[in-house]
Short mmCIF file of C-alpha atoms in Angstrom, two decimals:
data_model
loop_
_atom_site.label_atom_id
_atom_site.label_comp_id
_atom_site.label_asym_id
_atom_site.label_seq_id
_atom_site.Cartn_x
_atom_site.Cartn_y
_atom_site.Cartn_z
CA MET A 1 99.13 98.61 98.81
CA LYS A 2 99.56 102.34 99.47
CA ILE A 3 100.84 104.07 102.58
CA GLN A 4 97.68 106.20 102.58
CA ASP A 5 95.58 103.04 102.98
CA PHE A 6 96.63 102.43 106.58
CA VAL A 7 98.86 105.23 107.89
CA ASP A 8 97.72 108.31 109.79
CA MET A 9 98.92 110.73 107.11
CA GLN A 10 98.66 113.79 109.33
CA GLU A 11 101.07 112.22 111.81
CA PHE A 12 103.20 110.87 108.96
CA ARG A 13 103.68 114.37 107.53
CA ARG A 14 104.20 115.94 110.94
CA MET A 15 107.08 113.54 111.69
CA ILE A 16 108.82 114.30 108.40
CA SER A 17 108.36 118.03 108.90
CA THR A 18 109.74 117.86 112.45
CA TRP A 19 112.77 115.90 111.27
CA ALA A 20 113.42 118.45 108.51
CA VAL A 21 113.33 121.37 110.94
CA ALA A 22 115.48 119.56 113.51
CA THR A 23 118.22 118.61 111.03
CA GLY A 24 118.10 121.70 108.81
CA MET A 25 117.59 119.48 105.76
CA ALA A 26 114.82 119.26 103.20
CA ALA A 27 112.39 116.36 102.86
CA VAL A 28 109.44 115.26 100.74
CA ALA A 29 107.66 111.89 100.52
CA ILE A 30 106.60 110.10 97.36
CA GLY A 31 104.55 106.93 96.91
CA ALA A 32 105.51 103.81 94.99
CA ASP A 33 103.86 105.33 91.91
CA GLY A 34 106.26 108.30 92.04
CA LYS A 35 103.58 110.80 93.05
CA TYR A 36 104.20 113.17 95.97
CA ILE A 37 102.28 112.30 99.14
CA SER A 38 103.53 115.15 101.32
CA GLU A 39 104.41 118.80 101.10
CA GLN A 40 107.96 119.98 100.49
CA TYR A 41 109.48 120.59 103.91
CA ASN A 42 112.37 123.00 104.56
CA PHE A 43 113.31 123.26 100.89
CA THR A 44 116.19 125.65 100.20
CA ASP A 45 115.67 128.83 98.21
CA PHE A 46 118.09 127.40 95.67
CA CYS A 47 115.98 124.26 95.14
CA LYS A 48 112.74 126.25 95.08
CA ALA A 49 114.18 128.44 92.33
CA MET A 50 115.49 125.37 90.51
CA ARG A 51 112.07 123.69 90.60
CA ALA A 52 110.36 126.92 89.55
CA ASN A 53 112.43 126.79 86.38
CA PRO A 54 110.90 124.36 83.79
CA LYS A 55 114.23 122.86 82.73
CA GLY A 56 115.56 122.80 86.26
CA CYS A 57 112.36 121.18 87.55
CA ALA A 58 112.60 118.50 84.86
CA ARG A 59 116.12 117.66 86.06
CA CYS A 60 115.02 117.60 89.72
CA GLU A 61 112.01 115.36 89.06
CA LYS A 62 114.12 113.02 86.94
CA GLY A 63 116.54 112.77 89.85
CA ASP A 64 113.65 112.10 92.25
CA LYS A 65 112.47 109.14 90.17
CA CYS A 66 115.98 107.68 89.80
CA ALA A 67 117.00 108.19 93.42
CA HIS A 68 118.49 105.15 95.16
CA ASP A 69 118.35 104.33 98.87
CA GLY A 70 121.02 106.26 100.78
CA ALA A 71 122.95 109.49 100.21
CA TYR A 72 123.96 110.73 96.75
CA THR A 73 124.87 113.91 94.88
CA CYS A 74 122.13 115.59 92.83
CA HIS A 75 122.54 117.10 89.35
CA ALA A 76 123.32 120.51 90.86
CA GLY A 77 126.03 119.18 93.16
CA LEU A 78 124.03 119.15 96.44
CA SER A 79 124.04 116.26 98.90
CA ASP A 80 120.68 114.48 98.72
CA PHE A 81 119.29 111.20 100.00
CA ALA A 82 116.49 108.71 99.55
CA VAL A 83 114.97 106.62 102.34
CA GLU A 84 112.89 103.66 101.21
CA MET A 85 109.68 102.93 103.13
CA THR A 86 108.82 99.24 103.25
CA VAL A 87 106.37 96.85 104.92
CA ASN A 88 107.14 93.13 104.95
CA GLY A 89 109.64 93.59 102.16
CA GLU A 90 107.28 95.55 99.90
CA LYS A 91 108.44 99.03 98.89
CA LEU A 92 105.66 101.57 99.39
CA GLY A 93 107.57 104.72 98.52
CA CYS A 94 110.46 106.79 99.75
CA ILE A 95 111.40 110.05 101.42
CA LEU A 96 113.69 112.32 99.42
CA GLY A 97 115.64 115.18 100.85
CA GLY A 98 118.94 116.67 101.87
CA GLN A 99 119.65 119.83 99.86
CA VAL A 100 122.84 120.53 101.79
CA MET A 101 126.37 121.16 100.62
CA ARG A 102 129.53 119.29 101.48
CA ASP A 103 131.80 121.04 98.98
CA MET A 104 130.99 124.03 96.80
CA PRO A 105 131.05 122.93 93.14
CA PRO A 106 133.44 124.77 90.82
CA GLU A 107 132.00 128.18 89.90
CA GLU A 108 132.39 127.64 86.17
CA LEU A 109 130.41 124.38 86.41
CA SER A 110 127.64 126.23 88.27
CA ARG A 111 127.57 128.97 85.64
CA LYS A 112 127.38 126.35 82.92
CA THR A 113 124.37 124.70 84.62
CA ALA A 114 122.66 128.09 85.02
CA ARG A 115 123.09 128.80 81.31
CA GLU A 116 121.78 125.35 80.34
CA ILE A 117 118.52 125.80 82.22
CA GLY A 118 118.15 129.51 81.46
CA MET A 119 118.70 130.94 84.97
CA ASN A 120 120.58 134.13 85.75
CA GLU A 121 124.15 133.05 86.55
CA GLU A 122 124.69 135.52 89.39
CA GLU A 123 121.38 134.67 91.02
CA TYR A 124 122.10 130.97 90.65
CA ILE A 125 125.48 131.24 92.39
CA ALA A 126 124.13 133.56 95.10
CA LEU A 127 121.38 131.08 95.97
CA LEU A 128 123.83 128.18 95.87
CA LYS A 129 126.09 129.92 98.41
CA LYS A 130 123.15 130.20 100.86
CA VAL A 131 122.76 126.39 101.02
CA ASN A 132 123.62 124.93 104.44
CA SER A 133 126.86 122.99 104.78
CA ARG A 134 126.84 119.50 106.35
CA SER A 135 129.53 116.85 106.71
CA SER A 136 129.07 113.36 105.28
CA GLU A 137 128.91 111.98 108.84
CA VAL A 138 126.06 114.32 109.80
CA VAL A 139 124.13 113.54 106.61
CA ASP A 140 124.56 109.77 107.06
CA ALA A 141 123.48 109.91 110.73
CA SER A 142 120.44 112.05 109.90
CA VAL A 143 119.40 109.71 107.10
CA LYS A 144 119.75 106.66 109.37
CA LEU A 145 117.62 108.36 112.02
CA LEU A 146 114.90 109.20 109.49
CA ARG A 147 114.94 105.68 108.03
CA ASN A 148 114.50 104.02 111.43
CA LEU A 149 111.94 106.54 112.65
CA MET A 150 109.65 106.38 109.63
CA ASN A 151 109.88 102.65 108.99
CA TYR A 152 109.15 101.83 112.63
CA PHE A 153 106.17 104.18 112.47
CA ILE A 154 104.86 102.72 109.20
CA GLN A 155 105.27 99.13 110.43
CA SER A 156 103.45 100.05 113.64
CA GLU A 157 100.58 101.63 111.67
CA TYR A 158 100.38 98.58 109.39
CA THR A 159 100.28 96.18 112.35
CA LYS A 160 97.60 98.27 114.05
CA ASN A 161 95.53 98.27 110.87
CA GLN A 162 95.91 94.50 110.42
CA THR A 163 94.95 93.88 114.05
CA LYS A 164 91.83 96.01 113.59
CA HIS A 165 91.00 94.10 110.41
CA ILE A 166 91.42 90.73 112.14
CA TYR A 167 89.31 91.90 115.08
CA THR A 168 86.54 93.06 112.73
CA ASN A 169 86.59 89.70 110.96
CA LEU A 170 86.50 87.93 114.32
CA VAL A 171 83.49 89.94 115.46
CA ASP A 172 81.75 89.27 112.16
CA GLY A 173 82.63 85.59 112.51
CA VAL A 174 81.24 85.46 116.04
CA ASN A 175 78.00 87.08 114.93
CA GLU A 176 77.69 84.72 111.97
CA THR A 177 78.43 81.73 114.23
CA ASN A 178 75.71 82.88 116.57
CA GLU A 179 73.26 82.98 113.67
CA LEU A 180 74.31 79.48 112.61
CA VAL A 181 73.84 78.23 116.17
CA ASP A 182 70.30 79.61 116.17
CA THR A 183 69.65 77.84 112.86
CA ILE A 184 70.98 74.54 114.21
CA LYS A 185 68.81 74.90 117.31
CA LYS A 186 65.75 75.29 115.09
CA GLU A 187 66.76 72.22 113.08
CA THR A 188 67.29 70.12 116.22
CA SER A 189 63.81 71.17 117.30
CA THR A 190 62.55 69.80 113.99
CA LEU A 191 64.49 66.59 114.62
CA ARG A 192 62.78 66.21 117.99
CA SER A 193 59.41 66.56 116.26
CA ILE A 194 60.38 63.90 113.69
CA GLN A 195 61.59 61.62 116.49
CA SER A 196 58.23 61.94 118.26
CA ARG A 197 56.40 61.03 115.07
CA GLN A 198 58.71 58.05 114.64
CA LYS A 199 57.72 56.78 118.09
CA ILE A 200 54.05 57.17 117.24
CA LEU A 201 54.61 55.37 113.92
CA ALA A 202 56.40 52.53 115.73
CA LEU A 203 53.56 52.27 118.24
CA ASN A 204 50.90 52.21 115.52
CA ALA A 205 52.84 49.59 113.59
CA SER A 206 53.02 47.43 116.73
CA ILE A 207 49.24 47.75 117.25
CA GLU A 208 48.53 46.79 113.65
CA ALA A 209 50.91 43.84 113.92
CA ALA A 210 49.09 42.60 117.04
CA ARG A 211 45.71 42.91 115.31
CA ALA A 212 46.85 41.05 112.23
CA GLY A 213 48.28 38.10 114.16
CA ASP A 214 50.52 35.88 112.06
CA LYS A 215 49.74 37.91 108.97
CA GLY A 216 51.11 41.01 110.69
CA ALA A 217 54.66 39.75 110.92
CA GLY A 218 55.72 42.40 108.41
CA PHE A 219 54.21 45.11 110.58
CA ALA A 220 56.15 43.78 113.56
CA VAL A 221 59.45 44.04 111.67
CA VAL A 222 58.65 47.61 110.55
CA ALA A 223 57.64 48.55 114.08
CA SER A 224 60.90 47.16 115.45
CA GLU A 225 63.07 49.02 112.89
CA VAL A 226 61.20 52.28 113.31
CA GLY A 227 61.57 51.97 117.06
CA LYS A 228 65.33 51.42 116.76
CA LEU A 229 65.59 54.38 114.36
CA SER A 230 63.75 56.53 116.84
CA GLU A 231 66.14 55.58 119.63
CA ARG A 232 69.22 56.26 117.47
CA SER A 233 67.73 59.62 116.42
CA SER A 234 67.20 60.43 120.08
CA VAL A 235 70.88 59.76 120.91
CA VAL A 236 72.17 61.73 117.88
CA ASN A 237 69.82 64.61 118.60
CA LYS A 238 70.98 64.75 122.22
CA ASN A 239 74.65 64.84 121.14
CA ILE A 240 73.93 67.63 118.64
CA GLU A 241 72.15 69.66 121.30
CA GLU A 242 75.10 69.28 123.69
CA VAL A 243 77.57 70.43 121.02
CA VAL A 244 75.36 73.35 119.98
CA ASN A 245 74.89 74.44 123.58
CA ARG A 246 78.67 74.35 124.09
CA ILE A 247 79.26 76.41 120.92
CA SER A 248 76.61 78.87 122.09
CA GLU A 249 78.39 79.23 125.44
CA VAL A 250 81.76 79.89 123.77
CA VAL A 251 80.30 82.43 121.34
CA THR A 252 78.47 84.23 124.15
CA ALA A 253 81.67 84.37 126.19
CA MET A 254 83.57 85.82 123.18
CA GLN A 255 80.91 88.48 122.66
CA GLN A 256 81.08 89.50 126.32
CA LYS A 257 84.89 89.91 126.06
CA LYS A 258 84.74 92.25 123.04
CA VAL A 259 86.52 95.53 123.67
#
């Protein structure tokens, strides 16, 4: 199951974008397969430059795939987070973000990282110093807000989709039931025709028995049994018609209540 299968993705992305702007943090959503399912919202210039660098991008993407639920420190020393998105216990992806600073990493460590990935050291440090500063308490509160907001939204979208699916099946079931009722009505009409022929057969057998006298005893027995069968068929047929009519009434009432 994918989030895209049942969620209004335009609204999904709008909510993440709004959260990113409101908190001053970055955010991006990825599916369970690790592929991005949203744009990169409010990314810092530092992280944009890092991801524009082949070696830096490889480190960032590796961190994205290994991210665990909650707040953590990325390879460059920034405070990041991952928020898992689940439905009925099934993980469908996560939202990654943060890109804020709690404490500036040692300058020599930053220069070392810049050299390792082939970035200009001065540019690297200048971009790093432009990153917003946030306390652990603010980051944790923002992450909790995003987790509740998005998971409530996703669960609501899933429930709405399931309800629509059930309703569609119900409508299809009602229509199919109606077709079956029509079929049964046709069959009961056939039963009435057979019942009428049984009565005629019983009557003819009785006439033949009377004509044959003592030798027609066998006809009399057949006439009696056919007559009884006809009466039993009449009772069964009447019961079937009553049940079918009741089903037809219920189905009609359900169709009239469709929204």
